[in-house]
mmCIF file of C-alpha atoms in Angstrom:
data_model
loop_
_atom_site.group_PDB
_atom_site.id
_atom_site.type_symbol
_atom_site.label_atom_id
_atom_site.label_comp_id
_atom_site.label_asym_id
_atom_site.label_seq_id
_atom_site.Cartn_x
_atom_site.Cartn_y
_atom_site.Cartn_z
ATOM 1 C CA MET A 950 0.086 -0.081 0.249
ATOM 2 C CA ILE A 951 1.439 3.733 -0.809
ATOM 3 C CA ARG A 952 0.334 5.980 1.828
ATOM 4 C CA ALA A 953 0.034 9.596 0.298
ATOM 5 C CA VAL A 954 -1.326 13.124 1.384
ATOM 6 C CA ILE A 955 -3.066 15.769 -0.626
ATOM 7 C CA VAL A 956 -2.150 19.721 -0.354
ATOM 8 C CA ASP A 957 -4.682 21.888 -1.981
ATOM 9 C CA ASP A 958 -6.273 25.283 -0.410
ATOM 10 C CA GLU A 959 -9.904 24.054 -1.736
ATOM 11 C CA VAL A 960 -12.142 21.844 0.117
ATOM 12 C CA SER A 961 -13.742 20.669 -2.865
ATOM 13 C CA ALA A 962 -10.632 19.765 -4.864
ATOM 14 C CA VAL A 963 -9.538 17.642 -2.041
ATOM 15 C CA LYS A 964 -12.551 15.643 -1.723
ATOM 16 C CA SER A 965 -12.713 15.093 -5.536
ATOM 17 C CA LEU A 966 -9.472 13.972 -5.584
ATOM 18 C CA GLN A 967 -9.794 11.452 -2.356
ATOM 19 C CA TRP A 968 -12.850 10.241 -3.951
ATOM 20 C CA GLU A 969 -10.812 9.527 -7.359
ATOM 21 C CA ILE A 970 -8.001 7.574 -5.774
ATOM 22 C CA GLU A 971 -10.302 5.692 -3.433
ATOM 23 C CA ALA A 972 -12.182 4.892 -6.645
ATOM 24 C CA PHE A 973 -9.623 4.642 -9.207
ATOM 25 C CA CYS A 974 -6.475 3.846 -7.316
ATOM 26 C CA PRO A 975 -7.078 1.339 -4.369
ATOM 27 C CA TRP A 976 -3.398 0.673 -4.036
ATOM 28 C CA ILE A 977 -3.054 4.473 -2.536
ATOM 29 C CA GLU A 978 -4.453 5.155 0.944
ATOM 30 C CA VAL A 979 -4.769 8.910 1.383
ATOM 31 C CA CYS A 980 -3.500 9.411 5.431
ATOM 32 C CA ALA A 981 -3.599 13.148 5.239
ATOM 33 C CA SER A 982 -4.840 16.027 3.322
ATOM 34 C CA TYR A 983 -3.958 20.001 4.247
ATOM 35 C CA LEU A 984 -5.225 22.818 3.248
ATOM 36 C CA THR A 985 -2.668 25.210 3.915
ATOM 37 C CA PRO A 986 1.329 24.923 3.182
ATOM 38 C CA LEU A 987 2.623 25.390 6.458
ATOM 39 C CA GLU A 988 0.413 22.710 7.981
ATOM 40 C CA ALA A 989 1.711 20.528 4.957
ATOM 41 C CA VAL A 990 5.421 21.233 6.029
ATOM 42 C CA LYS A 991 4.686 19.862 9.739
ATOM 43 C CA GLY A 992 2.370 17.120 8.504
ATOM 44 C CA ILE A 993 4.922 15.760 5.360
ATOM 45 C CA ASN A 994 8.042 16.144 7.790
ATOM 46 C CA LEU A 995 5.725 13.776 10.480
ATOM 47 C CA ILE A 996 4.346 11.465 7.968
ATOM 48 C CA LYS A 997 7.122 10.975 5.930
ATOM 49 C CA PRO A 998 4.433 9.652 2.871
ATOM 50 C CA ASP A 999 5.278 7.790 -0.072
ATOM 51 C CA CYS A 1000 3.808 10.102 -2.467
ATOM 52 C CA VAL A 1001 2.293 13.738 -2.599
ATOM 53 C CA PHE A 1002 -0.109 14.960 -4.472
ATOM 54 C CA LEU A 1003 0.387 19.034 -4.787
ATOM 55 C CA ASP A 1004 -1.181 21.800 -5.643
ATOM 56 C CA ILE A 1005 0.895 24.854 -7.159
ATOM 57 C CA GLU A 1006 -0.963 28.318 -6.006
ATOM 58 C CA MET A 1007 -1.931 28.565 -2.649
ATOM 59 C CA PRO A 1008 -2.095 31.261 0.006
ATOM 60 C CA GLN A 1009 1.161 31.804 2.032
ATOM 61 C CA MET A 1010 3.364 29.817 -0.313
ATOM 62 C CA ASP A 1011 3.224 28.198 -3.467
ATOM 63 C CA GLY A 1012 3.955 24.470 -3.802
ATOM 64 C CA PHE A 1013 7.300 24.988 -5.353
ATOM 65 C CA GLN A 1014 8.335 27.202 -2.327
ATOM 66 C CA LEU A 1015 6.560 24.188 0.245
ATOM 67 C CA LEU A 1016 8.741 21.555 -1.645
ATOM 68 C CA HIS A 1017 11.624 23.740 -0.734
ATOM 69 C CA SER A 1018 10.977 24.246 3.129
ATOM 70 C CA LEU A 1019 10.854 20.546 3.795
ATOM 71 C CA GLU A 1020 12.973 18.529 5.423
ATOM 72 C CA PHE A 1021 11.873 15.221 3.921
ATOM 73 C CA ARG A 1022 11.622 14.664 0.364
ATOM 74 C CA ASN A 1023 11.937 11.449 0.065
ATOM 75 C CA PHE A 1024 8.661 11.101 -1.915
ATOM 76 C CA GLU A 1025 7.017 10.418 -5.147
ATOM 77 C CA LEU A 1026 5.736 13.871 -6.446
ATOM 78 C CA ILE A 1027 2.251 14.553 -8.532
ATOM 79 C CA PHE A 1028 1.076 18.002 -8.890
ATOM 80 C CA THR A 1029 -2.380 18.624 -9.176
ATOM 81 C CA THR A 1030 -3.249 22.182 -10.905
ATOM 82 C CA ALA A 1031 -5.682 24.338 -12.755
ATOM 83 C CA TYR A 1032 -2.523 25.792 -14.665
ATOM 84 C CA ASP A 1033 -0.388 24.355 -17.446
ATOM 85 C CA SER A 1034 2.262 26.642 -17.470
ATOM 86 C CA TYR A 1035 4.385 25.047 -14.453
ATOM 87 C CA ALA A 1036 5.131 22.394 -16.209
ATOM 88 C CA LEU A 1037 8.609 22.759 -16.871
ATOM 89 C CA GLN A 1038 9.464 24.157 -13.469
ATOM 90 C CA ALA A 1039 6.948 21.039 -12.218
ATOM 91 C CA PHE A 1040 9.465 18.386 -13.910
ATOM 92 C CA ARG A 1041 12.671 19.824 -12.230
ATOM 93 C CA GLU A 1042 11.310 18.968 -8.947
ATOM 94 C CA ASN A 1043 11.450 15.523 -10.500
ATOM 95 C CA ALA A 1044 7.482 15.238 -10.349
ATOM 96 C CA VAL A 1045 6.423 11.883 -11.337
ATOM 97 C CA ASP A 1046 3.618 13.316 -13.375
ATOM 98 C CA TYR A 1047 1.477 16.901 -13.407
ATOM 99 C CA LEU A 1048 -2.134 16.342 -13.707
ATOM 100 C CA LEU A 1049 -4.183 19.132 -14.826
ATOM 101 C CA LYS A 1050 -7.466 20.460 -13.085
ATOM 102 C CA PRO A 1051 -10.042 19.006 -13.585
ATOM 103 C CA ILE A 1052 -8.607 16.053 -12.983
ATOM 104 C CA ASP A 1053 -9.230 12.908 -15.484
ATOM 105 C CA SER A 1054 -9.353 9.830 -14.157
ATOM 106 C CA ASP A 1055 -7.220 7.827 -16.754
ATOM 107 C CA ASP A 1056 -4.676 10.211 -16.005
ATOM 108 C CA LEU A 1057 -4.710 9.666 -12.545
ATOM 109 C CA GLN A 1058 -4.520 5.911 -12.441
ATOM 110 C CA VAL A 1059 -1.536 6.340 -15.209
ATOM 111 C CA ALA A 1060 0.588 8.422 -12.756
ATOM 112 C CA ALA A 1061 -0.624 6.365 -10.047
ATOM 113 C CA GLU A 1062 0.601 3.668 -11.564
ATOM 114 C CA LYS A 1063 3.994 5.520 -12.241
ATOM 115 C CA VAL A 1064 4.272 5.637 -8.616
ATOM 116 C CA LEU A 1065 3.439 1.664 -8.027
ATOM 117 C CA ASP A 1066 6.249 0.888 -10.032
ATOM 118 C CA ARG A 1067 8.678 3.202 -8.910
ATOM 119 C CA LYS A 1068 8.181 1.881 -5.405
ATOM 120 C CA LYS A 1069 8.320 -1.749 -7.018
ATOM 121 C CA ASN A 1070 11.949 -1.056 -8.505
ATOM 122 C CA ASN A 1071 13.008 1.051 -5.142
ATOM 123 C CA GLN A 1072 11.898 -2.448 -3.354
ATOM 124 C CA LEU A 1073 14.058 -4.629 -5.555
ATOM 125 C CA GLY A 1074 17.138 -1.993 -5.471
ATOM 126 C CA ASP A 1075 16.993 -2.514 -1.760
ATOM 127 C CA GLN A 1076 16.502 -5.977 -2.003
ATOM 128 C CA LEU A 1077 19.536 -6.432 -3.777
ATOM 129 C CA ARG A 1078 21.488 -3.960 -1.975
ATOM 130 C CA ASN A 1079 21.160 -5.737 1.003
ATOM 131 C CA ILE A 1080 21.857 -9.504 -0.814
ATOM 132 C CA MET A 1081 25.239 -8.206 -2.284
ATOM 133 C CA ARG A 1082 25.896 -6.731 1.332
ATOM 134 C CA ASP A 1083 25.311 -10.769 2.931
ATOM 135 C CA ILE A 1084 27.729 -11.602 0.142
ATOM 136 C CA ARG A 1085 30.000 -9.472 0.755
ATOM 137 C CA LYS A 1086 30.118 -10.197 4.626
ATOM 138 C CA GLN A 1087 30.066 -13.634 3.515
ATOM 139 C CA GLN A 1088 33.106 -13.417 1.408
ATOM 140 C CA SER A 1089 34.982 -11.355 3.955
ATOM 141 C CA SER A 1090 34.280 -13.872 6.601
ATOM 142 C CA LYS A 1091 35.454 -16.885 4.807
ATOM 143 C CA LYS A 1092 38.096 -19.121 5.730
ATOM 144 C CA ILE A 1093 40.419 -20.841 3.582
ATOM 145 C CA PRO A 1094 42.543 -23.766 4.475
ATOM 146 C CA PHE A 1095 46.399 -23.200 3.409
ATOM 147 C CA SER A 1096 48.447 -26.221 3.686
ATOM 148 C CA PHE A 1097 52.084 -25.180 4.398
ATOM 149 C CA THR A 1098 55.031 -27.463 4.584
ATOM 150 C CA ASP A 1099 54.416 -28.317 8.232
ATOM 151 C CA LYS A 1100 50.603 -28.185 9.172
ATOM 152 C CA THR A 1101 47.149 -27.063 8.111
ATOM 153 C CA ILE A 1102 45.564 -23.508 8.826
ATOM 154 C CA TYR A 1103 42.402 -21.518 8.189
ATOM 155 C CA VAL A 1104 43.405 -18.206 7.387
ATOM 156 C CA GLU A 1105 40.183 -15.702 7.029
ATOM 157 C CA ILE A 1106 40.467 -13.691 3.850
ATOM 158 C CA GLU A 1107 40.528 -10.250 5.429
ATOM 159 C CA ASP A 1108 44.054 -11.147 7.066
ATOM 160 C CA ILE A 1109 45.525 -12.018 3.504
ATOM 161 C CA ILE A 1110 47.779 -8.931 2.647
ATOM 162 C CA TYR A 1111 49.076 -10.130 -0.594
ATOM 163 C CA CYS A 1112 50.280 -13.182 -2.356
ATOM 164 C CA LYS A 1113 53.589 -13.874 -4.311
ATOM 165 C CA SER A 1114 54.038 -16.326 -7.380
ATOM 166 C CA ASP A 1115 57.550 -18.460 -6.953
ATOM 167 C CA VAL A 1116 56.988 -20.487 -10.008
ATOM 168 C CA ASN A 1117 55.143 -23.465 -8.823
ATOM 169 C CA TYR A 1118 55.407 -22.008 -5.278
ATOM 170 C CA THR A 1119 53.267 -18.938 -3.454
ATOM 171 C CA GLU A 1120 54.012 -17.039 -0.999
ATOM 172 C CA VAL A 1121 51.352 -15.880 1.116
ATOM 173 C CA TYR A 1122 51.460 -12.428 3.554
ATOM 174 C CA MET A 1123 49.341 -12.199 6.016
ATOM 175 C CA THR A 1124 48.704 -9.752 8.705
ATOM 176 C CA GLU A 1125 50.883 -9.119 12.256
ATOM 177 C CA GLY A 1126 53.424 -10.239 9.654
ATOM 178 C CA LYS A 1127 52.428 -14.027 9.322
ATOM 179 C CA SER A 1128 53.533 -15.759 6.124
ATOM 180 C CA GLY A 1129 53.989 -18.603 4.404
ATOM 181 C CA VAL A 1130 54.501 -21.036 1.171
ATOM 182 C CA LEU A 1131 52.484 -23.449 -0.352
ATOM 183 C CA SER A 1132 52.734 -25.542 -2.699
ATOM 184 C CA LYS A 1133 50.558 -23.928 -5.560
ATOM 185 C CA LYS A 1134 50.714 -22.065 -8.376
ATOM 186 C CA ILE A 1135 49.246 -18.423 -7.794
ATOM 187 C CA LYS A 1136 45.929 -19.184 -10.230
ATOM 188 C CA GLU A 1137 45.222 -22.096 -7.917
ATOM 189 C CA VAL A 1138 45.651 -19.747 -5.014
ATOM 190 C CA GLU A 1139 43.674 -16.746 -6.101
ATOM 191 C CA ALA A 1140 40.949 -20.248 -7.457
ATOM 192 C CA LEU A 1141 40.950 -21.023 -3.835
ATOM 193 C CA ILE A 1142 40.501 -17.533 -2.454
ATOM 194 C CA ASN A 1143 37.506 -16.824 -5.086
ATOM 195 C CA SER A 1144 37.222 -12.936 -3.699
ATOM 196 C CA PRO A 1145 36.705 -9.598 -5.786
ATOM 197 C CA SER A 1146 38.368 -8.031 -2.644
ATOM 198 C CA PHE A 1147 41.477 -9.126 -4.249
ATOM 199 C CA PHE A 1148 43.078 -8.822 -8.655
ATOM 200 C CA ARG A 1149 46.015 -9.915 -10.221
ATOM 201 C CA ALA A 1150 48.336 -6.584 -9.858
ATOM 202 C CA HIS A 1151 50.554 -8.299 -11.724
ATOM 203 C CA HIS A 1152 51.106 -12.065 -13.173
ATOM 204 C CA SER A 1153 53.122 -12.244 -10.772
ATOM 205 C CA TYR A 1154 51.377 -10.423 -7.272
ATOM 206 C CA LEU A 1155 47.770 -11.510 -6.040
ATOM 207 C CA VAL A 1156 46.502 -8.350 -4.045
#
């Protein structure tokens, strides 16, 4: 559900838009409406809605001044106005759509679907970022079994500083001055580590 706020100084315009949203855009919930810009600034900062339907010509301050007075701007913006002369300025504010009064229900539905699509894309982006964060976390805490001459130890990737090739052997340099020689070629060690945190800076070095 998308939480929306309506800002318009005309009571009839607020009621009409709210009715159209309820009738044609069931995925949008109007959680508040404001008749004055000053009330709207306080309310939007407090509620932090997903979407704002904003009139432009209002007393005290216009819609653009209202936007610039907000602390919270992380919402989708749809302008609702009787004037077509502000369209360019509206889209400079990254508006999803610009609806002319009287608002056509089909135009409203198209705008509302754009908001829904953006929300879905943002959620997908958040999910992908979380997945990548978890992968990086797992990779950074991964332990690699290194079989040195006299023993096998498990080394965390983040403790490896770099690896140096010595023909059929690889010297591994770790934190706290630790080091060891593996009876593996450097390409085998690279495959064993298998982490995007490391790259071949030179054919003989893995850093």
